[in-house]
CSV table of C-alpha atoms in Angstrom, one decimal:
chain,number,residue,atom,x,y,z
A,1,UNK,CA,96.9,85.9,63.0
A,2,UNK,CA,99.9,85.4,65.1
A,3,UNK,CA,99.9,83.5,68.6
A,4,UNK,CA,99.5,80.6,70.4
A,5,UNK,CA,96.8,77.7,69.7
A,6,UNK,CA,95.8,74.8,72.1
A,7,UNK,CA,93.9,71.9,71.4
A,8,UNK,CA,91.4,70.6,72.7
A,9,UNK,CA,89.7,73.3,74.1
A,10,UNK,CA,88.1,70.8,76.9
A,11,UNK,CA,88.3,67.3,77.6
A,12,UNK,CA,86.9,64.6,79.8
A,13,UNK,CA,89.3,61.8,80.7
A,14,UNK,CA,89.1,58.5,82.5
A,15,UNK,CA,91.7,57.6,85.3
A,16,UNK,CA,94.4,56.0,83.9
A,17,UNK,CA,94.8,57.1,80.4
A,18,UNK,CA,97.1,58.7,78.5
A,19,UNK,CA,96.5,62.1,77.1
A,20,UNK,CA,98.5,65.0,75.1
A,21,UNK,CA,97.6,68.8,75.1
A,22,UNK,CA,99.0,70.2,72.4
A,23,UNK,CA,100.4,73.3,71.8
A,24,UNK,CA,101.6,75.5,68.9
A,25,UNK,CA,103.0,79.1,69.1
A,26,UNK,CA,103.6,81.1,64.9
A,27,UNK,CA,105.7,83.7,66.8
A,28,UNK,CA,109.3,81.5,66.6
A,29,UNK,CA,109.6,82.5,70.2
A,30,UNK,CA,112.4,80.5,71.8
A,31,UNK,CA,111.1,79.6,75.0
A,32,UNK,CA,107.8,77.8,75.8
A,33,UNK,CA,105.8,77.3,79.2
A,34,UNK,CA,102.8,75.0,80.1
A,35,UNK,CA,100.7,76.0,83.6
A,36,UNK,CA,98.2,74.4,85.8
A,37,UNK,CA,95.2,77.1,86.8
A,38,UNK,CA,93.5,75.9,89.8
A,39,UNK,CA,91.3,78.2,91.8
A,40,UNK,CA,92.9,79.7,94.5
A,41,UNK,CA,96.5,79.0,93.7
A,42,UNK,CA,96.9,81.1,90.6
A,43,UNK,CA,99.2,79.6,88.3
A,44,UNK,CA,101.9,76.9,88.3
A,45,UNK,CA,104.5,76.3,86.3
A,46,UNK,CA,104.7,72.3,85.4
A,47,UNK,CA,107.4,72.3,82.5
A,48,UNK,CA,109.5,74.7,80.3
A,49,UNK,CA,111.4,74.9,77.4
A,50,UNK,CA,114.3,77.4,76.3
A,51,UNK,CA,115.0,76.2,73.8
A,52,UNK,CA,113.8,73.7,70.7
A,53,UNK,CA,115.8,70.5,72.1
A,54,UNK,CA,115.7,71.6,75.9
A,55,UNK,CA,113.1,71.2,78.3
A,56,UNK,CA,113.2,71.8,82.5
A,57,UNK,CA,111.3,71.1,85.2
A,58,UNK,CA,109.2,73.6,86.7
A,59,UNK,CA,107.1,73.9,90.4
A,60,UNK,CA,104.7,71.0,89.6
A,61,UNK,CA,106.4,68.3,87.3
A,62,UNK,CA,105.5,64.9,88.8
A,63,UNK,CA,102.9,63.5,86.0
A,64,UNK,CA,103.6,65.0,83.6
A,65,UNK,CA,106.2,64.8,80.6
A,66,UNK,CA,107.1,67.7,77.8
A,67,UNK,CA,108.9,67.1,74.2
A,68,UNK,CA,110.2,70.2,72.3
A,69,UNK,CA,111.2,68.7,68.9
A,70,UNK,CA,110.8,72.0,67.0
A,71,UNK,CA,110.8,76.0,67.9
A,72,UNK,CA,106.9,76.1,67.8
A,73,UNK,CA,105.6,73.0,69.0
A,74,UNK,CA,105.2,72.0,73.2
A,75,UNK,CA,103.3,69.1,73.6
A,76,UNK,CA,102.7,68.2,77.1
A,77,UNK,CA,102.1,64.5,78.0
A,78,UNK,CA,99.8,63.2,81.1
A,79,UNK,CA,100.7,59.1,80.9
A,80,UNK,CA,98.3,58.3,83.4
A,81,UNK,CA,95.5,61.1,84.3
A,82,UNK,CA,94.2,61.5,88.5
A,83,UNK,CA,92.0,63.1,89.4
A,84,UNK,CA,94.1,65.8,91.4
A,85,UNK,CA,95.3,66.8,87.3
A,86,UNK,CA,92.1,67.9,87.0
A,87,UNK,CA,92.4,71.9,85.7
A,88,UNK,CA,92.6,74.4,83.3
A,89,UNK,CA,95.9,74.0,81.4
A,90,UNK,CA,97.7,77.4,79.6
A,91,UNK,CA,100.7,77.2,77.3
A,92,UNK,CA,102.7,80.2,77.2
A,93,UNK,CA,105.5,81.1,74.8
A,94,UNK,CA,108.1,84.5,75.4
A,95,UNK,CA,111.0,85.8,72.7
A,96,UNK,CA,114.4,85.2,74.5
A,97,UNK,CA,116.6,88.2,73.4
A,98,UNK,CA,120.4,87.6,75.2
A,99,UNK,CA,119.7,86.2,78.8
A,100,UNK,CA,116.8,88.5,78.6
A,101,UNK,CA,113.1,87.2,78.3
A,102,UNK,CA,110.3,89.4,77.6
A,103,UNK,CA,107.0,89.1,78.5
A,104,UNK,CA,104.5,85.5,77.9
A,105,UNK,CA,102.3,85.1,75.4
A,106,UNK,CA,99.4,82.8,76.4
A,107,UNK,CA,97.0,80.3,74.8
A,108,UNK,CA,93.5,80.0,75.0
A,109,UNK,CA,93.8,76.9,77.4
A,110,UNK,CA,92.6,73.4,77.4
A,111,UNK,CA,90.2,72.6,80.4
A,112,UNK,CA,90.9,68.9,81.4
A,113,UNK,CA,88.9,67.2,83.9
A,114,UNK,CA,89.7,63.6,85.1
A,115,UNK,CA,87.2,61.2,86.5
B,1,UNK,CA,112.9,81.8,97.4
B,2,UNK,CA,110.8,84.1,94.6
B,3,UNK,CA,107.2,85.0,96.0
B,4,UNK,CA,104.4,87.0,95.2
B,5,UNK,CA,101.6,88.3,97.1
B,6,UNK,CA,98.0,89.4,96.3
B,7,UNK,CA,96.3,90.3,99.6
B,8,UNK,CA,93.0,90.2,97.9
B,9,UNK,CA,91.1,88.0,96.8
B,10,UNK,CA,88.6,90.3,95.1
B,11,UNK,CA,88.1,94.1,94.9
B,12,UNK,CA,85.0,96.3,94.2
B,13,UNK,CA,85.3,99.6,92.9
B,14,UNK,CA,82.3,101.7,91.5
B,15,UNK,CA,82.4,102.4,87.4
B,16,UNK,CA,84.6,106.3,87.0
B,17,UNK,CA,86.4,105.9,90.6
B,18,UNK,CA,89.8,104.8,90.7
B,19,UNK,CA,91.5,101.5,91.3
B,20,UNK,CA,94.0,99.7,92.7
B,21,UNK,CA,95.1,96.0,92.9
B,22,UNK,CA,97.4,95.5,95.0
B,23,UNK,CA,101.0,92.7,94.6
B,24,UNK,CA,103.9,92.8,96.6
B,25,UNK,CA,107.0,90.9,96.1
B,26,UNK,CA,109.8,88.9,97.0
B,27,UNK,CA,113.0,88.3,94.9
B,28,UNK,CA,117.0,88.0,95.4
B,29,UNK,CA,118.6,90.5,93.3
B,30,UNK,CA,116.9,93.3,90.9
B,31,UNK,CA,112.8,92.4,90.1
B,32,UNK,CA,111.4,91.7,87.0
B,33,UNK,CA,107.6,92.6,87.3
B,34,UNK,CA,104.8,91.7,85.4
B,35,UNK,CA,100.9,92.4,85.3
B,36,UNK,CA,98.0,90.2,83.6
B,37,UNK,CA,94.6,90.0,82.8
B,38,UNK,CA,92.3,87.3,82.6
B,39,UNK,CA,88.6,87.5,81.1
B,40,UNK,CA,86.2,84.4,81.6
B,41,UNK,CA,87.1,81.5,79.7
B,42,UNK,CA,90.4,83.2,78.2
B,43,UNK,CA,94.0,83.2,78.5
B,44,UNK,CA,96.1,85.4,79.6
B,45,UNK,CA,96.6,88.8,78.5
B,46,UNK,CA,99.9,91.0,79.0
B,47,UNK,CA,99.0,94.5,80.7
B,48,UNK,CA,102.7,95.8,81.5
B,49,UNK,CA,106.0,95.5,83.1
B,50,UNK,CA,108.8,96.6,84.8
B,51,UNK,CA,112.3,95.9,84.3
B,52,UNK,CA,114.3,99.1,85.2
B,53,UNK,CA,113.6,102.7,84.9
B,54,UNK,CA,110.8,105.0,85.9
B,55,UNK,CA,109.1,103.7,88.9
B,56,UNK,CA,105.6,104.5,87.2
B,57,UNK,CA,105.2,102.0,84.3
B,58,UNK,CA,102.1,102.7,82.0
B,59,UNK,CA,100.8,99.7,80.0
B,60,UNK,CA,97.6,98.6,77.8
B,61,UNK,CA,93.8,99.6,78.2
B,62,UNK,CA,95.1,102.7,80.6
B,63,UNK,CA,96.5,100.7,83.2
B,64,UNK,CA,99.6,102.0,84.9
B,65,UNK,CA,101.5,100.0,88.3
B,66,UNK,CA,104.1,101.7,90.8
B,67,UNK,CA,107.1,99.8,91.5
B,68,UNK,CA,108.2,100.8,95.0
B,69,UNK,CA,111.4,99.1,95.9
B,70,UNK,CA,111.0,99.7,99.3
B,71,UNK,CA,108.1,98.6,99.8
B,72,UNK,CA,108.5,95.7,97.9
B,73,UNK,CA,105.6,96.7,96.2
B,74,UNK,CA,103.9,96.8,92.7
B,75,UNK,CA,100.7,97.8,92.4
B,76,UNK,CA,98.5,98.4,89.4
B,77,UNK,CA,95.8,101.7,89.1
B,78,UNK,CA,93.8,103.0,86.6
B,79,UNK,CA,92.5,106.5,87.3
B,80,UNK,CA,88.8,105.9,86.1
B,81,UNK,CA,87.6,102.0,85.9
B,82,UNK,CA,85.0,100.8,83.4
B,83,UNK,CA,82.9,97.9,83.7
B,84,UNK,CA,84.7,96.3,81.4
B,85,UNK,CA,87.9,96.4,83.8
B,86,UNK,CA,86.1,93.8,85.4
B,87,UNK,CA,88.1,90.4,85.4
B,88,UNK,CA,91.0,88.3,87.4
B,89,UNK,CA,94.3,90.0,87.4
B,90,UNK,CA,97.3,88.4,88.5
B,91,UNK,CA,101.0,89.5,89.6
B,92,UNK,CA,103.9,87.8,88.7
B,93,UNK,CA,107.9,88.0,88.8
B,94,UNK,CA,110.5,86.5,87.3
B,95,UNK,CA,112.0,83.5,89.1
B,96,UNK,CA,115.7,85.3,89.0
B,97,UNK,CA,117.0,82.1,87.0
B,98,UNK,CA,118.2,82.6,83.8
B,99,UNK,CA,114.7,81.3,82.5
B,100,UNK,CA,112.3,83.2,81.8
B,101,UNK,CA,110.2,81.6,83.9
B,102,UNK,CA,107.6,83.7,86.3
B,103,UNK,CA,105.8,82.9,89.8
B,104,UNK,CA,102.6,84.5,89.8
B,105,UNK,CA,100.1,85.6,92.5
B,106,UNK,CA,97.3,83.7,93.2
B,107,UNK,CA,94.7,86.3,91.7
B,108,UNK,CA,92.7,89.4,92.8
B,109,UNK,CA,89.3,89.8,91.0
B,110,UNK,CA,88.3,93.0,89.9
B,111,UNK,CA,84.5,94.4,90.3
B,112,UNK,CA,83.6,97.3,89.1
B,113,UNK,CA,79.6,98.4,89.6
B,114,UNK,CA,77.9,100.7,87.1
């Protein structure tokens, strides 16, 4: 079935270490996203992707590092987990057709909690 | 700057009335609007959009929203909820860069009482 995985599902992390959600989409959509979901504040966008090669910072970088060495994988890197990175974490991938994007696809999320 | 708004945090409707969540909006330049769904525990889910065209988009599960430029408004109703309408739904628009990316709305959670 086509979509978006996300692994792990959930994971408890000390302070300090260095963990990568992963993220694979079978759609060969160009662009890719990964979100924060915090209650209260909806979601935020930490990195993006256009483009396999490309990657941009989005509203809530700092802490976080993205690679996008193929079309359908988005790994996203913590290098030292906090606390305050505690949160559900979504992937998201969309079809680029021109300068047009259609809509996101999202994962299943990976719900991180840092002690 | 891009925003959205969700002026409610939750909303309670009784099961066969209708609804209505409400977003409003503000971009520079011509708004790309989009609605989503979220279940416990799940990603997610596309509902509908609006790029140009008919102010009255329809979209999955018989949702529908109402893009009112004046208003700077988009709102999403359903003429008859079901208890399974229940869940978190969120607003969003695209950021007006050439992206993709979207700024969503912090939420409105949708009750709806048998």
């Amino acid at each position: 079935i086509a979509g978006i995985t996300q692994a792990p599902t959930s994971q408890i992390l000390a302070a300090g270490r260095r963990m990568t959600l992963r993220c694979t989409q079978d759609m060969r959509h160009n662009a890719m996203y990964w979100y924060r979901q915090d209650l209260g504040l909806g979601l935020r966008l930490i990195h993006y992707s256009n483009t396999a090669g490309t990657t941009g910072k989005g509203e809530v970088p700092d802490g976080y590092s993205v690679s996008r060495a193929n079309t359908d994988d988005f790994p996203l890197t913590l290098a030292s987990a906090v606390p305050s990175q505690t949160s559900v974490y979504f992937c998201a991938s969309s079809a680029r057709q021109g300068t047009a994007y259609n809509e996101q696809f999202f994962g299943p999320g990976t719900r991180l909690t840092v002690l | 700057a891009q925003s959205v708004a969700q002026p409610e945090d939750q909303v309670n409707v009784a099961e066969g009335n209708p609804l209505t969540v409400k977003c409003t909006y503000s971009v520079s330049g011509n708004p790309y609007l989009f609605w989503y769904v979220q279940y416990p525990n799940r990603g997610l889910q596309f509902l509908l959009k609006y790029i140009t065209g008919d102010n009255l988009v329809k979209g999955s599960y018989g949702f529908e929203a109402e893009f009112n430029k004046s208003q700077t408004s988009f709102h999403l109703k359903k003429p008859s909820a079901l208890v399974s309408d229940s869940a978190l739904y969120f607003c969003a628009v695209r950021d007006g860069s050439n992206t993709g990316k979207l700024i969503f709305g912090q939420g409105t959670t949708l009750q709806v009482k048998p």
